[in-house]
Amino acid sequence: MKLIIGSDHAGYELKEKLKQMLNEAGEKVEDYGTTTEESCDYPDIGVRVAERVAQDADAQGILICGTGIGMTIVANKVPGIRAALAYNTYVAQYAREHNNANILVLPGRVFGKEMAEAMVRAWLNARFGGDRHQRRLDKITEIEKKYASAAKQTV
Ligand code: RB5
Protein backbone atom coordinates (compact mmCIF):
# COMPACT_ATOMS: atom_id res chain seq x y z
CA MET A 1 0.00 0.00 0.00
CA LYS A 2 1.22 3.48 -0.93
CA LEU A 3 0.36 6.56 1.06
CA ILE A 4 -0.09 9.71 -0.99
CA ILE A 5 0.25 12.76 1.24
CA GLY A 6 -0.45 16.41 0.47
CA SER A 7 -1.15 19.69 2.20
CA ASP A 8 -1.47 23.39 1.62
CA HIS A 9 0.74 25.88 3.49
CA ALA A 10 -1.47 25.60 6.61
CA GLY A 11 -0.85 21.86 6.75
CA TYR A 12 2.77 21.89 5.62
CA GLU A 13 4.38 21.65 9.06
CA LEU A 14 2.16 18.74 10.13
CA LYS A 15 2.66 17.01 6.77
CA GLU A 16 6.42 17.04 7.27
CA LYS A 17 6.06 15.59 10.79
CA LEU A 18 3.65 12.88 9.66
CA LYS A 19 5.92 11.99 6.75
CA GLN A 20 8.77 11.43 9.15
CA MET A 21 6.61 9.24 11.40
CA LEU A 22 5.34 7.21 8.44
CA ASN A 23 8.79 6.79 6.90
CA GLU A 24 10.13 5.60 10.24
CA ALA A 25 7.25 3.11 10.40
CA GLY A 26 8.32 1.73 7.01
CA GLU A 27 5.32 3.03 5.04
CA LYS A 28 5.74 3.87 1.37
CA VAL A 29 4.98 7.60 1.20
CA GLU A 30 4.65 9.79 -1.88
CA ASP A 31 4.60 13.54 -1.18
CA TYR A 32 2.46 15.62 -3.55
CA GLY A 33 3.38 18.93 -1.92
CA THR A 34 3.24 21.67 -0.98
CA THR A 35 6.94 22.06 -0.37
CA THR A 36 7.13 25.31 1.62
CA GLU A 37 5.05 27.44 3.99
CA GLU A 38 4.40 29.93 1.21
CA SER A 39 0.69 30.49 0.69
CA CYS A 40 -0.91 28.22 -1.92
CA ASP A 41 -4.41 27.03 -2.85
CA TYR A 42 -5.61 23.79 -1.26
CA PRO A 43 -7.70 22.69 -4.29
CA ASP A 44 -4.53 22.44 -6.41
CA ILE A 45 -2.93 19.88 -4.09
CA GLY A 46 -6.15 18.18 -3.00
CA VAL A 47 -7.29 17.28 -6.49
CA ARG A 48 -3.91 15.81 -7.43
CA VAL A 49 -3.84 13.56 -4.37
CA ALA A 50 -7.48 12.56 -4.84
CA GLU A 51 -7.01 11.70 -8.53
CA ARG A 52 -3.95 9.64 -7.73
CA VAL A 53 -5.82 7.68 -5.02
CA ALA A 54 -8.89 7.21 -7.24
CA GLN A 55 -6.74 5.72 -10.02
CA ASP A 56 -4.81 3.22 -7.88
CA ALA A 57 -6.53 0.65 -5.67
CA ASP A 58 -3.25 0.22 -3.81
CA ALA A 59 -3.06 3.91 -2.86
CA GLN A 60 -4.52 5.72 0.15
CA GLY A 61 -4.28 9.42 0.85
CA ILE A 62 -3.66 11.85 3.67
CA LEU A 63 -4.59 15.50 3.12
CA ILE A 64 -4.04 18.42 5.47
CA CYS A 65 -5.17 22.03 5.35
CA GLY A 66 -5.85 24.52 8.16
CA THR A 67 -9.24 23.16 9.24
CA GLY A 68 -9.36 20.07 7.03
CA ILE A 69 -12.63 21.32 5.55
CA GLY A 70 -11.34 22.63 2.22
CA MET A 71 -9.38 19.47 1.46
CA THR A 72 -12.39 17.32 2.37
CA ILE A 73 -14.66 19.24 0.01
CA VAL A 74 -12.16 19.07 -2.85
CA ALA A 75 -11.24 15.41 -2.48
CA ASN A 76 -14.87 14.30 -2.36
CA LYS A 77 -15.50 15.90 -5.78
CA VAL A 78 -13.37 13.16 -7.37
CA PRO A 79 -15.43 10.03 -8.16
CA GLY A 80 -14.39 7.05 -6.08
CA ILE A 81 -12.98 9.15 -3.26
CA ARG A 82 -14.30 8.83 0.27
CA ALA A 83 -12.43 11.52 2.18
CA ALA A 84 -13.09 11.73 5.90
CA LEU A 85 -12.17 14.64 8.15
CA ALA A 86 -10.92 13.24 11.45
CA TYR A 87 -11.01 15.11 14.74
CA ASN A 88 -10.33 12.28 17.18
CA THR A 89 -9.08 8.68 17.08
CA TYR A 90 -12.60 7.22 17.29
CA VAL A 91 -13.63 9.07 14.14
CA ALA A 92 -10.40 8.12 12.37
CA GLN A 93 -10.92 4.44 13.19
CA TYR A 94 -14.57 4.41 12.09
CA ALA A 95 -13.73 6.37 8.94
CA ARG A 96 -12.12 3.09 7.87
CA GLU A 97 -14.37 0.53 9.59
CA HIS A 98 -17.69 2.00 8.45
CA ASN A 99 -16.88 4.35 5.55
CA ASN A 100 -13.79 2.70 4.07
CA ALA A 101 -12.34 6.20 3.72
CA ASN A 102 -9.54 6.11 1.18
CA ILE A 103 -8.36 9.59 2.18
CA LEU A 104 -7.93 10.74 5.76
CA VAL A 105 -8.12 14.50 6.13
CA LEU A 106 -6.59 16.26 9.11
CA PRO A 107 -6.66 19.85 10.29
CA GLY A 108 -3.17 21.33 10.44
CA ARG A 109 -4.04 24.21 12.76
CA VAL A 110 -6.07 22.42 15.43
CA PHE A 111 -4.09 19.52 16.88
CA GLY A 112 -0.53 18.84 17.91
CA LYS A 113 1.69 16.20 16.34
CA GLU A 114 0.86 13.46 18.88
CA MET A 115 -2.88 13.66 18.31
CA ALA A 116 -2.45 13.78 14.53
CA GLU A 117 -0.15 10.76 14.60
CA ALA A 118 -2.61 8.84 16.78
CA MET A 119 -5.43 9.56 14.30
CA VAL A 120 -3.33 8.38 11.35
CA ARG A 121 -2.42 5.17 13.22
CA ALA A 122 -6.07 4.55 14.17
CA TRP A 123 -7.10 4.86 10.51
CA LEU A 124 -4.23 2.75 9.18
CA ASN A 125 -4.74 -0.03 11.73
CA ALA A 126 -8.52 -0.29 11.27
CA ARG A 127 -10.19 -2.64 8.77
CA PHE A 128 -13.32 -2.05 6.72
CA GLY A 129 -16.31 -3.94 8.14
CA GLY A 130 -18.01 -4.70 4.77
CA ASP A 131 -21.54 -6.14 4.86
CA ARG A 132 -24.11 -3.40 5.65
CA HIS A 133 -21.39 -0.78 5.34
CA GLN A 134 -20.62 -1.96 1.80
CA ARG A 135 -24.32 -1.69 0.96
CA ARG A 136 -24.23 1.94 2.08
CA LEU A 137 -21.08 2.67 0.09
CA ASP A 138 -22.74 1.11 -2.97
CA LYS A 139 -25.53 3.64 -2.53
CA ILE A 140 -22.97 6.46 -2.53
CA THR A 141 -21.51 5.07 -5.75
CA GLU A 142 -25.01 5.10 -7.28
CA ILE A 143 -25.37 8.78 -6.35
CA GLU A 144 -22.02 9.52 -8.01
CA LYS A 145 -23.16 7.72 -11.17
CA LYS A 146 -26.48 9.56 -11.23
CA TYR A 147 -24.81 12.95 -11.20
CA ALA A 148 -22.03 11.90 -13.59
CA SER A 149 -24.60 10.87 -16.20
CA ALA A 150 -26.67 14.03 -15.55
CA ALA A 151 -23.55 16.14 -16.15
CA LYS A 152 -22.84 14.34 -19.45
CA GLN A 153 -26.37 15.03 -20.67
CA THR A 154 -26.03 18.78 -20.09
CA VAL A 155 -22.72 19.11 -22.04
C1 RB5 B 1 -5.80 28.60 4.42
O1 RB5 B 1 -5.69 29.80 5.08
C2 RB5 B 1 -7.05 27.85 4.88
O2 RB5 B 1 -8.18 28.50 4.44
C3 RB5 B 1 -7.04 26.41 4.40
O3 RB5 B 1 -5.89 25.79 4.86
C4 RB5 B 1 -8.17 25.54 4.85
O4 RB5 B 1 -8.36 25.60 6.22
C5 RB5 B 1 -9.43 25.63 4.09
O5 RB5 B 1 -10.40 24.91 4.35
mmCIF file of N, CA and C in Angstrom, residues 76-145:
data_model
loop_
_atom_site.group_PDB
_atom_site.id
_atom_site.type_symbol
_atom_site.label_atom_id
_atom_site.label_comp_id
_atom_site.label_asym_id
_atom_site.label_seq_id
_atom_site.Cartn_x
_atom_site.Cartn_y
_atom_site.Cartn_z
ATOM 1 N N ASN A 76 -13.613 15.029 -2.131
ATOM 2 C CA ASN A 76 -14.867 14.303 -2.359
ATOM 3 C C ASN A 76 -15.553 14.670 -3.675
ATOM 4 N N LYS A 77 -14.989 15.613 -4.424
ATOM 5 C CA LYS A 77 -15.499 15.896 -5.785
ATOM 6 C C LYS A 77 -15.015 14.850 -6.781
ATOM 7 N N VAL A 78 -13.967 14.125 -6.428
ATOM 8 C CA VAL A 78 -13.367 13.162 -7.366
ATOM 9 C C VAL A 78 -14.082 11.820 -7.200
ATOM 10 N N PRO A 79 -14.698 11.301 -8.271
ATOM 11 C CA PRO A 79 -15.425 10.035 -8.161
ATOM 12 C C PRO A 79 -14.547 8.931 -7.583
ATOM 13 N N GLY A 80 -15.123 8.165 -6.683
ATOM 14 C CA GLY A 80 -14.395 7.051 -6.077
ATOM 15 C C GLY A 80 -13.695 7.424 -4.785
ATOM 16 N N ILE A 81 -13.652 8.719 -4.498
ATOM 17 C CA ILE A 81 -12.984 9.148 -3.260
ATOM 18 C C ILE A 81 -13.993 9.228 -2.123
ATOM 19 N N ARG A 82 -13.561 8.683 -0.984
ATOM 20 C CA ARG A 82 -14.302 8.827 0.270
ATOM 21 C C ARG A 82 -13.330 9.457 1.257
ATOM 22 N N ALA A 83 -13.359 10.781 1.304
ATOM 23 C CA ALA A 83 -12.429 11.516 2.178
ATOM 24 C C ALA A 83 -13.131 11.855 3.479
ATOM 25 N N ALA A 84 -12.477 11.525 4.589
ATOM 26 C CA ALA A 84 -13.088 11.732 5.903
ATOM 27 C C ALA A 84 -12.221 12.661 6.737
ATOM 28 N N LEU A 85 -12.865 13.690 7.257
ATOM 29 C CA LEU A 85 -12.174 14.639 8.154
ATOM 30 C C LEU A 85 -12.185 14.078 9.566
ATOM 31 N N ALA A 86 -11.009 13.815 10.107
ATOM 32 C CA ALA A 86 -10.917 13.236 11.454
ATOM 33 C C ALA A 86 -10.625 14.315 12.480
ATOM 34 N N TYR A 87 -11.265 14.165 13.658
ATOM 35 C CA TYR A 87 -11.010 15.109 14.744
ATOM 36 C C TYR A 87 -10.775 14.394 16.069
ATOM 37 N N ASN A 88 -10.802 13.065 16.036
ATOM 38 C CA ASN A 88 -10.329 12.282 17.183
ATOM 39 C C ASN A 88 -10.045 10.860 16.683
ATOM 40 N N THR A 89 -9.500 10.017 17.550
ATOM 41 C CA THR A 89 -9.084 8.683 17.082
ATOM 42 C C THR A 89 -10.297 7.787 16.810
ATOM 43 N N TYR A 90 -11.365 8.007 17.536
ATOM 44 C CA TYR A 90 -12.595 7.216 17.290
ATOM 45 C C TYR A 90 -13.087 7.453 15.856
ATOM 46 N N VAL A 91 -13.148 8.723 15.489
ATOM 47 C CA VAL A 91 -13.625 9.074 14.145
ATOM 48 C C VAL A 91 -12.668 8.534 13.078
ATOM 49 N N ALA A 92 -11.381 8.628 13.337
ATOM 50 C CA ALA A 92 -10.398 8.120 12.365
ATOM 51 C C ALA A 92 -10.563 6.616 12.180
ATOM 52 N N GLN A 93 -10.749 5.899 13.262
ATOM 53 C CA GLN A 93 -10.922 4.441 13.188
ATOM 54 C C GLN A 93 -12.190 4.078 12.415
ATOM 55 N N TYR A 94 -13.300 4.752 12.736
ATOM 56 C CA TYR A 94 -14.567 4.411 12.089
ATOM 57 C C TYR A 94 -14.649 4.936 10.659
ATOM 58 N N ALA A 95 -13.816 5.919 10.342
ATOM 59 C CA ALA A 95 -13.731 6.365 8.945
ATOM 60 C C ALA A 95 -13.311 5.192 8.063
ATOM 61 N N ARG A 96 -12.501 4.307 8.606
ATOM 62 C CA ARG A 96 -12.115 3.087 7.871
ATOM 63 C C ARG A 96 -13.158 1.991 8.063
ATOM 64 N N GLU A 97 -13.521 1.702 9.318
ATOM 65 C CA GLU A 97 -14.367 0.534 9.590
ATOM 66 C C GLU A 97 -15.747 0.661 8.951
ATOM 67 N N HIS A 98 -16.328 1.842 8.987
ATOM 68 C CA HIS A 98 -17.685 2.005 8.451
ATOM 69 C C HIS A 98 -17.718 2.651 7.068
ATOM 70 N N ASN A 99 -16.802 3.586 6.803
ATOM 71 C CA ASN A 99 -16.878 4.354 5.549
ATOM 72 C C ASN A 99 -15.825 3.959 4.538
ATOM 73 N N ASN A 100 -14.918 3.095 4.932
ATOM 74 C CA ASN A 100 -13.790 2.703 4.074
ATOM 75 C C ASN A 100 -13.148 3.933 3.425
ATOM 76 N N ALA A 101 -12.914 4.943 4.231
ATOM 77 C CA ALA A 101 -12.338 6.196 3.721
ATOM 78 C C ALA A 101 -10.974 5.922 3.091
ATOM 79 N N ASN A 102 -10.839 6.319 1.833
ATOM 80 C CA ASN A 102 -9.545 6.111 1.176
ATOM 81 C C ASN A 102 -8.658 7.362 1.261
ATOM 82 N N ILE A 103 -9.197 8.422 1.831
ATOM 83 C CA ILE A 103 -8.365 9.585 2.179
ATOM 84 C C ILE A 103 -8.737 10.033 3.592
ATOM 85 N N LEU A 104 -7.734 10.167 4.427
ATOM 86 C CA LEU A 104 -7.929 10.735 5.763
ATOM 87 C C LEU A 104 -7.532 12.206 5.685
ATOM 88 N N VAL A 105 -8.421 13.072 6.133
ATOM 89 C CA VAL A 105 -8.123 14.503 6.126
ATOM 90 C C VAL A 105 -7.926 14.966 7.570
ATOM 91 N N LEU A 106 -6.897 15.754 7.769
ATOM 92 C CA LEU A 106 -6.592 16.262 9.108
ATOM 93 C C LEU A 106 -6.487 17.778 9.087
ATOM 94 N N PRO A 107 -6.885 18.418 10.184
ATOM 95 C CA PRO A 107 -6.658 19.850 10.290
ATOM 96 C C PRO A 107 -5.224 20.118 10.752
ATOM 97 N N GLY A 108 -4.567 21.031 10.091
ATOM 98 C CA GLY A 108 -3.173 21.328 10.442
ATOM 99 C C GLY A 108 -3.040 22.343 11.557
ATOM 100 N N ARG A 109 -4.126 23.096 11.805
ATOM 101 C CA ARG A 109 -4.037 24.206 12.762
ATOM 102 C C ARG A 109 -4.817 23.941 14.043
ATOM 103 N N VAL A 110 -5.209 22.704 14.279
ATOM 104 C CA VAL A 110 -6.070 22.416 15.430
ATOM 105 C C VAL A 110 -5.390 21.518 16.453
ATOM 106 N N PHE A 111 -4.683 20.492 15.974
ATOM 107 C CA PHE A 111 -4.087 19.516 16.877
ATOM 108 C C PHE A 111 -2.572 19.567 16.838
ATOM 109 N N GLY A 112 -1.968 19.044 17.895
ATOM 110 C CA GLY A 112 -0.526 18.844 17.907
ATOM 111 C C GLY A 112 -0.162 17.555 17.189
ATOM 112 N N LYS A 113 1.142 17.359 17.052
ATOM 113 C CA LYS A 113 1.688 16.204 16.335
ATOM 114 C C LYS A 113 1.205 14.871 16.920
ATOM 115 N N GLU A 114 1.194 14.745 18.252
ATOM 116 C CA GLU A 114 0.860 13.459 18.878
ATOM 117 C C GLU A 114 -0.562 13.026 18.523
ATOM 118 N N MET A 115 -1.480 13.975 18.620
ATOM 119 C CA MET A 115 -2.881 13.661 18.306
ATOM 120 C C MET A 115 -3.033 13.295 16.828
ATOM 121 N N ALA A 116 -2.371 14.061 15.965
ATOM 122 C CA ALA A 116 -2.451 13.784 14.526
ATOM 123 C C ALA A 116 -1.874 12.397 14.228
ATOM 124 N N GLU A 117 -0.762 12.084 14.834
ATOM 125 C CA GLU A 117 -0.147 10.761 14.603
ATOM 126 C C GLU A 117 -1.073 9.650 15.091
ATOM 127 N N ALA A 118 -1.707 9.868 16.233
ATOM 128 C CA ALA A 118 -2.614 8.844 16.781
ATOM 129 C C ALA A 118 -3.802 8.630 15.841
ATOM 130 N N MET A 119 -4.297 9.703 15.230
ATOM 131 C CA MET A 119 -5.425 9.559 14.298
ATOM 132 C C MET A 119 -4.999 8.805 13.050
ATOM 133 N N VAL A 120 -3.818 9.093 12.543
ATOM 134 C CA VAL A 120 -3.326 8.379 11.354
ATOM 135 C C VAL A 120 -3.172 6.893 11.674
ATOM 136 N N ARG A 121 -2.607 6.581 12.833
ATOM 137 C CA ARG A 121 -2.418 5.170 13.215
ATOM 138 C C ARG A 121 -3.765 4.464 13.359
ATOM 139 N N ALA A 122 -4.740 5.155 13.974
ATOM 140 C CA ALA A 122 -6.069 4.553 14.169
ATOM 141 C C ALA A 122 -6.694 4.208 12.820
ATOM 142 N N TRP A 123 -6.539 5.091 11.861
ATOM 143 C CA TRP A 123 -7.104 4.861 10.510
ATOM 144 C C TRP A 123 -6.345 3.739 9.797
ATOM 145 N N LEU A 124 -5.030 3.767 9.872
ATOM 146 C CA LEU A 124 -4.226 2.751 9.177
ATOM 147 C C LEU A 124 -4.430 1.358 9.776
ATOM 148 N N ASN A 125 -4.633 1.285 11.077
ATOM 149 C CA ASN A 125 -4.745 -0.028 11.728
ATOM 150 C C ASN A 125 -6.150 -0.614 11.655
ATOM 151 N N ALA A 126 -7.133 0.204 11.312
ATOM 152 C CA ALA A 126 -8.517 -0.285 11.267
ATOM 153 C C ALA A 126 -8.771 -1.032 9.960
ATOM 154 N N ARG A 127 -9.795 -1.866 9.957
ATOM 155 C CA ARG A 127 -10.188 -2.637 8.772
ATOM 156 C C ARG A 127 -11.647 -2.366 8.442
ATOM 157 N N PHE A 128 -11.951 -2.296 7.160
ATOM 158 C CA PHE A 128 -13.322 -2.050 6.718
ATOM 159 C C PHE A 128 -14.225 -3.223 7.126
ATOM 160 N N GLY A 129 -15.397 -2.904 7.640
ATOM 161 C CA GLY A 129 -16.306 -3.935 8.141
ATOM 162 C C GLY A 129 -17.117 -4.642 7.066
ATOM 163 N N GLY A 130 -17.233 -4.060 5.846
ATOM 164 C CA GLY A 130 -18.010 -4.699 4.774
ATOM 165 C C GLY A 130 -19.482 -4.806 5.135
ATOM 166 N N ASP A 131 -20.141 -5.818 4.524
ATOM 167 C CA ASP A 131 -21.536 -6.141 4.858
ATOM 168 C C ASP A 131 -22.451 -4.918 4.727
ATOM 169 N N ARG A 132 -23.152 -4.519 5.767
ATOM 170 C CA ARG A 132 -24.113 -3.404 5.650
ATOM 171 C C ARG A 132 -23.401 -2.105 5.286
ATOM 172 N N HIS A 133 -22.142 -2.002 5.672
ATOM 173 C CA HIS A 133 -21.394 -0.776 5.337
ATOM 174 C C HIS A 133 -21.093 -0.736 3.837
ATOM 175 N N GLN A 134 -20.825 -1.909 3.255
ATOM 176 C CA GLN A 134 -20.615 -1.956 1.805
ATOM 177 C C GLN A 134 -21.895 -1.580 1.071
ATOM 178 N N ARG A 135 -23.043 -2.053 1.583
ATOM 179 C CA ARG A 135 -24.324 -1.694 0.956
ATOM 180 C C ARG A 135 -24.492 -0.166 0.933
ATOM 181 N N ARG A 136 -24.088 0.480 2.004
ATOM 182 C CA ARG A 136 -24.232 1.940 2.083
ATOM 183 C C ARG A 136 -23.256 2.641 1.137
ATOM 184 N N LEU A 137 -22.053 2.079 1.035
ATOM 185 C CA LEU A 137 -21.081 2.668 0.094
ATOM 186 C C LEU A 137 -21.562 2.484 -1.341
ATOM 187 N N ASP A 138 -22.194 1.336 -1.621
ATOM 188 C CA ASP A 138 -22.740 1.115 -2.970
ATOM 189 C C ASP A 138 -23.782 2.178 -3.294
ATOM 190 N N LYS A 139 -24.533 2.591 -2.295
ATOM 191 C CA LYS A 139 -25.534 3.642 -2.531
ATOM 192 C C LYS A 139 -24.861 4.981 -2.853
ATOM 193 N N ILE A 140 -23.729 5.227 -2.224
ATOM 194 C CA ILE A 140 -22.973 6.458 -2.535
ATOM 195 C C ILE A 140 -22.475 6.403 -3.971
ATOM 196 N N THR A 141 -21.992 5.220 -4.368
ATOM 197 C CA THR A 141 -21.507 5.069 -5.750
ATOM 198 C C THR A 141 -22.656 5.324 -6.734
ATOM 199 N N GLU A 142 -23.848 4.867 -6.403
ATOM 200 C CA GLU A 142 -25.005 5.105 -7.279
ATOM 201 C C GLU A 142 -25.301 6.605 -7.398
ATOM 202 N N ILE A 143 -25.146 7.329 -6.314
ATOM 203 C CA ILE A 143 -25.371 8.785 -6.353
ATOM 204 C C ILE A 143 -24.338 9.443 -7.268
ATOM 205 N N GLU A 144 -23.081 8.987 -7.132
ATOM 206 C CA GLU A 144 -22.019 9.517 -8.013
ATOM 207 C C GLU A 144 -22.378 9.286 -9.479
ATOM 208 N N LYS A 145 -22.832 8.062 -9.770
ATOM 209 C CA LYS A 145 -23.160 7.717 -11.169
ATOM 210 C C LYS A 145 -24.321 8.557 -11.687
#
